[in-house]
Tab-separated table of C-alpha atoms in Angstrom:
chain	number	residue	atom	x	y	z
A	1264	UNK	CA	-9.273	-54.290	-15.389
A	1265	UNK	CA	-7.239	-51.075	-14.938
A	1266	UNK	CA	-3.727	-51.215	-14.919
A	1267	UNK	CA	-2.943	-50.039	-11.022
A	1268	UNK	CA	0.084	-47.304	-10.653
A	1269	UNK	CA	2.952	-48.000	-9.001
A	1270	UNK	CA	3.830	-45.600	-5.935
A	1271	UNK	CA	7.043	-44.308	-8.015
A	1272	UNK	CA	4.938	-44.046	-10.759
A	1273	UNK	CA	2.547	-42.151	-8.866
A	1274	UNK	CA	4.662	-39.944	-7.271
A	1275	UNK	CA	6.398	-38.897	-10.584
A	1276	UNK	CA	3.310	-37.843	-12.062
A	1277	UNK	CA	2.462	-35.820	-9.270
A	1278	UNK	CA	5.892	-34.262	-9.089
A	1279	UNK	CA	5.727	-33.302	-12.710
A	1280	UNK	CA	1.863	-31.510	-12.450
A	1281	UNK	CA	3.175	-29.538	-9.639
A	1282	UNK	CA	6.332	-28.320	-11.611
A	1283	UNK	CA	3.910	-27.472	-14.248
A	1284	UNK	CA	1.998	-25.488	-12.152
A	1285	UNK	CA	5.045	-23.814	-10.498
A	1286	UNK	CA	6.192	-22.954	-14.230
A	1287	UNK	CA	3.039	-21.727	-15.186
A	1288	UNK	CA	2.817	-19.532	-12.049
A	1289	UNK	CA	6.578	-18.553	-12.785
A	1290	UNK	CA	5.379	-17.437	-16.189
A	1291	UNK	CA	2.163	-15.351	-14.927
A	1292	UNK	CA	4.452	-13.141	-12.477
A	1293	UNK	CA	7.397	-13.021	-15.319
A	1294	UNK	CA	4.900	-11.078	-17.359
A	1295	UNK	CA	3.339	-9.279	-14.463
A	1296	UNK	CA	7.059	-7.474	-13.543
A	1297	UNK	CA	8.150	-7.276	-17.394
A	1298	UNK	CA	4.815	-5.091	-17.418
A	1299	UNK	CA	5.583	-2.868	-14.659
A	1300	UNK	CA	9.029	-2.100	-15.863
A	1301	UNK	CA	7.572	-1.293	-19.489
A	1302	UNK	CA	4.974	1.009	-18.067
A	1303	UNK	CA	7.622	2.943	-16.028
A	1304	UNK	CA	9.084	4.401	-19.125
A	1305	UNK	CA	7.451	8.018	-19.987
A	1306	UNK	CA	5.980	8.133	-16.904
A	1307	UNK	CA	5.430	9.122	-13.561
A	1308	UNK	CA	6.293	6.814	-10.867
A	1309	UNK	CA	5.734	6.430	-7.125
A	1310	UNK	CA	8.324	4.793	-4.680
A	1311	UNK	CA	6.868	4.300	-1.635
A	1312	UNK	CA	8.893	2.442	1.479
A	1313	UNK	CA	7.641	-1.106	1.732
A	1314	UNK	CA	5.572	-1.617	5.050
A	1315	UNK	CA	7.127	-3.554	8.141
A	1316	UNK	CA	4.217	-5.996	7.551
A	1317	UNK	CA	5.925	-7.009	4.564
A	1318	UNK	CA	9.039	-7.460	6.125
A	1319	UNK	CA	7.801	-9.592	8.929
A	1320	UNK	CA	5.753	-11.780	6.740
A	1321	UNK	CA	9.467	-12.202	4.745
A	1322	UNK	CA	10.826	-13.527	8.020
A	1323	UNK	CA	8.079	-15.804	8.664
A	1324	UNK	CA	7.531	-17.411	5.413
A	1325	UNK	CA	11.590	-18.379	5.584
A	1326	UNK	CA	11.049	-19.952	8.739
A	1327	UNK	CA	7.957	-21.743	7.651
A	1328	UNK	CA	9.931	-23.398	4.687
A	1329	UNK	CA	13.129	-24.229	7.254
A	1330	UNK	CA	10.432	-25.823	9.426
A	1331	UNK	CA	8.992	-28.243	6.871
A	1332	UNK	CA	12.642	-28.968	5.679
A	1333	UNK	CA	13.361	-29.923	9.427
A	1334	UNK	CA	10.014	-31.846	9.088
A	1335	UNK	CA	10.981	-34.220	6.377
A	1336	UNK	CA	14.469	-34.890	8.250
A	1337	UNK	CA	13.085	-36.572	10.900
A	1338	UNK	CA	10.343	-38.487	8.982
A	1339	UNK	CA	13.057	-39.836	7.396
A	1340	UNK	CA	14.711	-40.759	10.696
A	1341	UNK	CA	11.184	-41.989	12.043
A	1342	UNK	CA	11.235	-39.264	14.934
A	1343	UNK	CA	7.127	-39.061	14.855
A	1344	UNK	CA	7.124	-36.112	17.596
A	1345	UNK	CA	9.680	-33.787	15.901
A	1346	UNK	CA	8.075	-34.487	12.587
A	1347	UNK	CA	4.657	-33.258	14.039
A	1348	UNK	CA	6.430	-30.440	16.057
A	1349	UNK	CA	8.042	-29.074	12.794
A	1350	UNK	CA	4.898	-29.579	10.786
A	1351	UNK	CA	2.525	-27.766	13.189
A	1352	UNK	CA	5.347	-24.660	13.426
A	1353	UNK	CA	5.205	-24.397	9.526
A	1354	UNK	CA	1.498	-24.292	9.664
A	1355	UNK	CA	1.579	-21.440	12.158
A	1356	UNK	CA	4.547	-19.667	10.124
A	1357	UNK	CA	1.603	-20.100	7.079
A	1358	UNK	CA	-0.840	-17.954	8.739
A	1359	UNK	CA	1.047	-15.499	10.381
A	1360	UNK	CA	2.644	-14.812	6.817
A	1361	UNK	CA	-0.903	-14.067	5.938
A	1362	UNK	CA	-1.896	-11.930	9.072
A	1363	UNK	CA	1.076	-9.958	8.567
A	1364	UNK	CA	0.586	-9.265	4.840
A	1365	UNK	CA	-2.861	-8.389	5.510
A	1366	UNK	CA	-1.494	-5.708	8.068
A	1367	UNK	CA	1.086	-4.767	5.340
A	1368	UNK	CA	-2.016	-4.025	2.880
A	1369	UNK	CA	-3.663	-1.745	5.348
A	1370	UNK	CA	-0.766	0.390	6.033
A	1371	UNK	CA	-0.456	0.851	2.252
A	1372	UNK	CA	-3.998	1.878	1.764
A	1373	UNK	CA	-4.224	4.183	5.101
A	1374	UNK	CA	-1.114	5.706	3.724
A	1375	UNK	CA	-2.625	6.760	0.185
A	1376	UNK	CA	-1.234	3.847	-1.684
A	1377	UNK	CA	-4.610	3.178	-3.260
A	1378	UNK	CA	-5.350	0.135	-5.676
A	1379	UNK	CA	-6.506	2.788	-8.181
A	1380	UNK	CA	-5.800	6.644	-7.447
A	1381	UNK	CA	-4.007	9.747	-8.229
A	1382	UNK	CA	-0.805	11.155	-7.099
A	1383	UNK	CA	-1.140	14.556	-6.815
A	1384	UNK	CA	-4.096	15.868	-5.149
A	1385	UNK	CA	-5.874	18.462	-7.341
A	1386	UNK	CA	-9.293	20.043	-5.884
A	1387	UNK	CA	-8.416	19.527	-2.376
A	1388	UNK	CA	-4.579	20.994	-2.704
A	1389	UNK	CA	-3.587	23.559	-0.325
A	1390	UNK	CA	-3.531	26.925	-1.252
A	1391	UNK	CA	-5.031	25.912	-5.422
A	1392	UNK	CA	-8.845	27.383	-4.100
A	1393	UNK	CA	-8.473	27.215	-0.199
A	1394	UNK	CA	-6.067	27.966	2.411
A	1395	UNK	CA	-6.277	28.654	6.149
A	1396	UNK	CA	-5.538	31.592	8.522
A	1397	UNK	CA	-4.886	31.299	12.316
A	1398	UNK	CA	-5.290	34.497	14.349
A	1399	UNK	CA	-5.011	36.714	11.242
A	1400	UNK	CA	-2.324	35.088	10.093
A	1401	UNK	CA	-1.943	32.993	7.006
A	1402	UNK	CA	-1.035	29.440	7.474
A	1403	UNK	CA	1.385	28.148	4.749
A	1404	UNK	CA	2.005	24.633	3.747
A	1405	UNK	CA	5.272	22.633	2.791
A	1406	UNK	CA	5.855	18.672	2.422
A	1407	UNK	CA	3.920	17.381	5.111
A	1408	UNK	CA	4.124	20.675	7.356
A	1409	UNK	CA	2.112	23.549	8.236
A	1410	UNK	CA	3.502	26.378	9.148
A	1411	UNK	CA	2.445	29.640	10.792
A	1412	UNK	CA	4.591	33.250	11.137
A	1413	UNK	CA	7.886	30.769	9.161
A	1414	UNK	CA	7.717	28.457	12.376
A	1415	UNK	CA	5.772	24.549	12.519
A	1416	UNK	CA	2.400	24.769	14.000
A	1417	UNK	CA	1.778	23.526	17.316
A	1418	UNK	CA	-0.221	20.032	17.693
A	1419	UNK	CA	-3.269	22.033	19.562
A	1420	UNK	CA	-3.524	24.038	16.012
A	1421	UNK	CA	-3.143	21.225	14.176
A	1422	UNK	CA	-5.931	19.414	15.782
A	1423	UNK	CA	-8.000	22.134	15.357
A	1424	UNK	CA	-7.458	22.063	11.452
A	1425	UNK	CA	-7.976	18.141	11.562
A	1426	UNK	CA	-11.125	18.821	13.193
A	1427	UNK	CA	-12.242	22.004	10.871
A	1428	UNK	CA	-11.419	19.720	8.078
A	1429	UNK	CA	-13.737	16.812	9.051
A	1430	UNK	CA	-16.274	19.741	9.556
A	1431	UNK	CA	-15.872	20.895	6.092
A	1432	UNK	CA	-15.880	17.597	4.625
A	1433	UNK	CA	-18.947	16.282	6.035
A	1434	UNK	CA	-20.835	19.865	5.539
A	1435	UNK	CA	-19.705	20.241	1.532
A	1436	UNK	CA	-21.010	16.644	1.190
A	1437	UNK	CA	-24.357	16.884	2.534
A	1438	UNK	CA	-27.285	17.677	0.060
A	1439	UNK	CA	-27.973	21.110	2.194
A	1440	UNK	CA	-24.843	22.160	2.260
A	1441	UNK	CA	-25.308	23.111	5.700
A	1442	UNK	CA	-22.331	23.349	7.924
A	1443	UNK	CA	-21.693	22.831	11.777
A	1444	UNK	CA	-18.562	24.681	12.609
A	1445	UNK	CA	-17.386	24.857	16.022
A	1446	UNK	CA	-15.653	28.041	16.951
A	1447	UNK	CA	-15.273	28.793	13.341
A	1448	UNK	CA	-13.325	32.449	12.940
A	1449	UNK	CA	-12.294	32.847	16.764
A	1450	UNK	CA	-8.762	31.942	15.787
A	1451	UNK	CA	-9.213	29.575	12.593
A	1452	UNK	CA	-10.784	30.810	9.388
A	1453	UNK	CA	-11.073	29.502	5.589
A	1454	UNK	CA	-9.538	31.777	2.676
A	1455	UNK	CA	-10.866	31.497	-0.696
A	1456	UNK	CA	-8.705	33.417	-3.268
A	1457	UNK	CA	-7.494	35.447	-0.367
A	1458	UNK	CA	-10.775	36.499	0.567
A	1459	UNK	CA	-11.954	35.471	4.075
A	1460	UNK	CA	-14.786	33.076	4.208
A	1461	UNK	CA	-17.639	33.847	6.697
A	1462	UNK	CA	-19.608	31.462	8.645
A	1463	UNK	CA	-23.505	32.178	9.530
A	1464	UNK	CA	-26.585	30.241	9.729
A	1465	UNK	CA	-25.013	26.845	8.858
A	1466	UNK	CA	-24.076	28.653	5.540
A	1467	UNK	CA	-20.388	29.817	3.900
A	1468	UNK	CA	-20.449	33.062	2.210
A	1469	UNK	CA	-17.303	35.332	0.438
A	1470	UNK	CA	-17.547	38.615	0.298
A	1471	UNK	CA	-21.191	38.765	1.722
A	1472	UNK	CA	-22.071	35.954	-1.047
A	1473	UNK	CA	-22.895	32.512	-0.702
A	1474	UNK	CA	-20.102	30.330	-1.803
A	1475	UNK	CA	-20.466	29.825	-5.339
A	1476	UNK	CA	-21.862	25.968	-6.116
A	1477	UNK	CA	-18.603	24.554	-8.359
A	1478	UNK	CA	-16.294	25.444	-4.923
A	1479	UNK	CA	-18.460	22.576	-2.993
A	1480	UNK	CA	-16.315	19.329	-4.343
A	1481	UNK	CA	-12.926	21.510	-4.005
A	1482	UNK	CA	-13.983	22.166	-0.167
A	1483	UNK	CA	-14.657	18.711	0.432
A	1484	UNK	CA	-11.390	17.534	-0.774
A	1485	UNK	CA	-9.951	20.034	0.984
A	1486	UNK	CA	-11.779	19.244	3.877
A	1487	UNK	CA	-10.822	15.684	3.646
A	1488	UNK	CA	-7.022	16.379	3.077
A	1489	UNK	CA	-6.895	18.715	6.027
A	1490	UNK	CA	-8.376	15.797	8.265
A	1491	UNK	CA	-5.871	13.429	6.958
A	1492	UNK	CA	-2.423	16.020	7.105
A	1493	UNK	CA	-2.193	15.881	3.291
A	1494	UNK	CA	-1.794	18.934	1.202
A	1495	UNK	CA	-0.156	18.001	-1.752
A	1496	UNK	CA	-0.260	14.200	-2.143
A	1497	UNK	CA	-2.694	11.638	-1.941
A	1498	UNK	CA	0.160	9.628	-0.472
A	1499	UNK	CA	0.911	10.186	3.687
A	1500	UNK	CA	3.951	10.765	4.905
A	1501	UNK	CA	6.975	13.302	4.243
A	1502	UNK	CA	8.187	13.566	0.553
A	1503	UNK	CA	12.264	12.005	0.390
A	1504	UNK	CA	11.808	9.907	3.507
A	1505	UNK	CA	8.286	7.555	3.138
A	1506	UNK	CA	7.783	8.184	-0.545
A	1507	UNK	CA	9.401	9.359	-3.691
A	1508	UNK	CA	8.663	10.505	-7.397
A	1509	UNK	CA	10.811	9.276	-10.272
A	1510	UNK	CA	10.083	10.249	-14.135
A	1511	UNK	CA	11.949	8.276	-16.588
A	1512	UNK	CA	13.842	6.721	-13.935
A	1513	UNK	CA	15.179	10.295	-12.362
A	1514	UNK	CA	14.184	10.931	-9.135
A	1515	UNK	CA	12.388	14.193	-8.738
A	1516	UNK	CA	13.438	16.820	-6.025
A	1517	UNK	CA	10.763	18.653	-4.327
A	1518	UNK	CA	11.471	22.054	-2.728
A	1519	UNK	CA	8.920	24.771	-1.895
A	1520	UNK	CA	6.073	22.648	-3.132
A	1521	UNK	CA	7.972	22.697	-6.818
A	1522	UNK	CA	9.544	20.001	-8.598
A	1523	UNK	CA	12.743	19.539	-10.059
A	1524	UNK	CA	14.648	16.929	-11.999
A	1525	UNK	CA	18.599	17.360	-11.971
A	1526	UNK	CA	18.638	20.804	-10.341
A	1527	UNK	CA	16.428	22.262	-13.072
A	1528	UNK	CA	12.268	22.858	-12.472
A	1529	UNK	CA	10.017	20.777	-14.406
A	1530	UNK	CA	8.173	22.124	-17.413
A	1531	UNK	CA	4.501	23.386	-16.625
A	1532	UNK	CA	3.763	20.424	-19.300
A	1533	UNK	CA	5.308	17.864	-17.293
A	1534	UNK	CA	3.667	19.514	-13.884
A	1535	UNK	CA	0.113	19.235	-15.526
A	1536	UNK	CA	0.995	15.467	-16.714
A	1537	UNK	CA	1.951	15.039	-12.944
A	1538	UNK	CA	-1.154	16.316	-11.473
A	1539	UNK	CA	-3.115	14.129	-14.052
A	1540	UNK	CA	-1.159	11.069	-13.258
A	1541	UNK	CA	-2.502	7.988	-11.435
A	1542	UNK	CA	-0.283	6.070	-9.012
A	1543	UNK	CA	0.216	3.002	-11.214
A	1544	UNK	CA	3.150	1.525	-9.557
A	1545	UNK	CA	0.776	1.006	-5.888
A	1546	UNK	CA	-1.882	-0.526	-8.241
A	1547	UNK	CA	1.225	-2.902	-9.241
A	1548	UNK	CA	2.072	-3.790	-5.532
A	1549	UNK	CA	-1.600	-4.809	-5.228
A	1550	UNK	CA	-1.674	-7.018	-8.054
A	1551	UNK	CA	1.829	-8.548	-7.076
A	1552	UNK	CA	1.154	-9.221	-3.768
A	1553	UNK	CA	-2.819	-10.020	-4.259
A	1554	UNK	CA	-1.850	-12.808	-6.570
A	1555	UNK	CA	0.852	-14.013	-4.234
A	1556	UNK	CA	-1.879	-14.660	-1.533
A	1557	UNK	CA	-3.880	-16.152	-4.138
A	1558	UNK	CA	-1.201	-18.814	-4.305
A	1559	UNK	CA	-0.807	-18.789	-0.920
A	1560	UNK	CA	-4.288	-20.159	-0.365
A	1561	UNK	CA	-3.468	-23.343	-1.755
A	1562	UNK	CA	-0.123	-23.383	0.006
A	1563	UNK	CA	-2.048	-23.200	3.613
A	1564	UNK	CA	-4.517	-25.937	2.620
A	1565	UNK	CA	-1.440	-28.048	1.996
A	1566	UNK	CA	-0.265	-27.039	5.089
A	1567	UNK	CA	-3.321	-27.756	6.659
A	1568	UNK	CA	-3.243	-31.481	5.656
A	1569	UNK	CA	0.059	-31.938	6.485
A	1570	UNK	CA	-0.615	-30.836	9.954
A	1571	UNK	CA	-3.656	-32.930	10.770
A	1572	UNK	CA	-2.107	-36.003	8.711
A	1573	UNK	CA	1.189	-35.343	10.802
A	1574	UNK	CA	-1.001	-35.315	14.207
A	1575	UNK	CA	-2.495	-38.580	13.051
A	1576	UNK	CA	0.840	-39.805	12.565
A	1577	UNK	CA	-0.040	-41.093	8.658
A	1578	UNK	CA	3.816	-39.966	7.608
A	1579	UNK	CA	6.798	-42.575	8.253
A	1580	UNK	CA	10.292	-42.732	6.877
A	1581	UNK	CA	8.529	-45.279	3.830
A	1582	UNK	CA	5.793	-43.045	3.140
A	1583	UNK	CA	6.345	-39.372	3.525
A	1584	UNK	CA	5.154	-38.137	-0.077
A	1585	UNK	CA	2.958	-35.496	1.000
A	1586	UNK	CA	5.617	-33.651	2.752
A	1587	UNK	CA	7.784	-33.705	-0.244
A	1588	UNK	CA	5.354	-32.279	-2.421
A	1589	UNK	CA	3.820	-29.872	0.150
A	1590	UNK	CA	7.265	-28.793	0.935
A	1591	UNK	CA	8.264	-28.252	-2.444
A	1592	UNK	CA	5.063	-25.814	-3.306
A	1593	UNK	CA	5.886	-24.006	0.012
A	1594	UNK	CA	9.495	-23.788	-0.620
A	1595	UNK	CA	8.272	-22.431	-4.323
A	1596	UNK	CA	5.727	-19.514	-2.530
A	1597	UNK	CA	8.837	-18.431	-0.486
A	1598	UNK	CA	11.263	-18.061	-3.120
A	1599	UNK	CA	8.693	-16.142	-5.287
A	1600	UNK	CA	7.563	-13.827	-2.100
A	1601	UNK	CA	11.315	-13.192	-2.075
A	1602	UNK	CA	11.699	-12.499	-5.372
A	1603	UNK	CA	8.747	-10.010	-5.394
A	1604	UNK	CA	9.470	-8.506	-2.530
A	1605	UNK	CA	13.280	-7.634	-3.489
A	1606	UNK	CA	11.803	-6.626	-6.628
A	1607	UNK	CA	9.853	-4.030	-5.152
A	1608	UNK	CA	12.609	-2.624	-2.955
A	1609	UNK	CA	15.180	-2.143	-5.313
A	1610	UNK	CA	13.258	-1.689	-8.822
A	1611	UNK	CA	10.115	-0.139	-7.735
């Protein structure tokens, strides 16, 4: 007959298996963070402010771990009611962590930190090919702000720019290159290489000739950027407040749409490299947090099991191995997330 393991031996085996899994996970994340540090060298690197969802997620996963500790304290005392309460709270905390993480991902993506994408706009950069004129006066752009006659534009004009941007994007993307522009030319007009762009019969013209075919992609990107309030960067927000760019660990200053390192304007070669550089930092953020969420799936299954077993009163002061193992794994997830979060704040 097959020899049956003692409860003590079974608990030891399960703990050892859990520790092996945790050690393997630590090695994986150590590899990712090491690669992050290596990749930072000799390239441009974007530092973005962490979304509020990640901050809230950090709080609830810490509270969830605390609730598991309290659940174990009360199960040892034989207090079934308090054990159920804290297992329930731990489970709710685990769910809320995922909700806040999802909101954090959403904020990152909507503010331009895509899984894969450039740092700077190219075809759609304001002034590269196209710009705008309002009532015969040129609209200029600098660091997330449009200016008219040296003063920031009104919100009303900004809304008109967003509307025109959406219409330009849609028309430039269409197969027929037909545009449906509302009130075009009455006040707001498109400029291409210092020449006004006129509008007639759903078509655009420059100096009496149809807009050149190779300009439609640039116009589509330009329209998209006007719609989303972008002029230079893929990321939304104000440079120096919402995000920063580093090169070899040195923060770049951005003044009058030009970049400087230690007071010196960057070379033309570095500027060209910057416009070709992808936002690798954002890619790593998604890898870090995405891998952690994969581990969270296992953790939330564990919390779900603890929650339902707790409701059924299956844990007693003589039998609470499940709470012990589940707590170890969930504490590991909490510590791992705290490490990643601090890494992204202070290293990223």
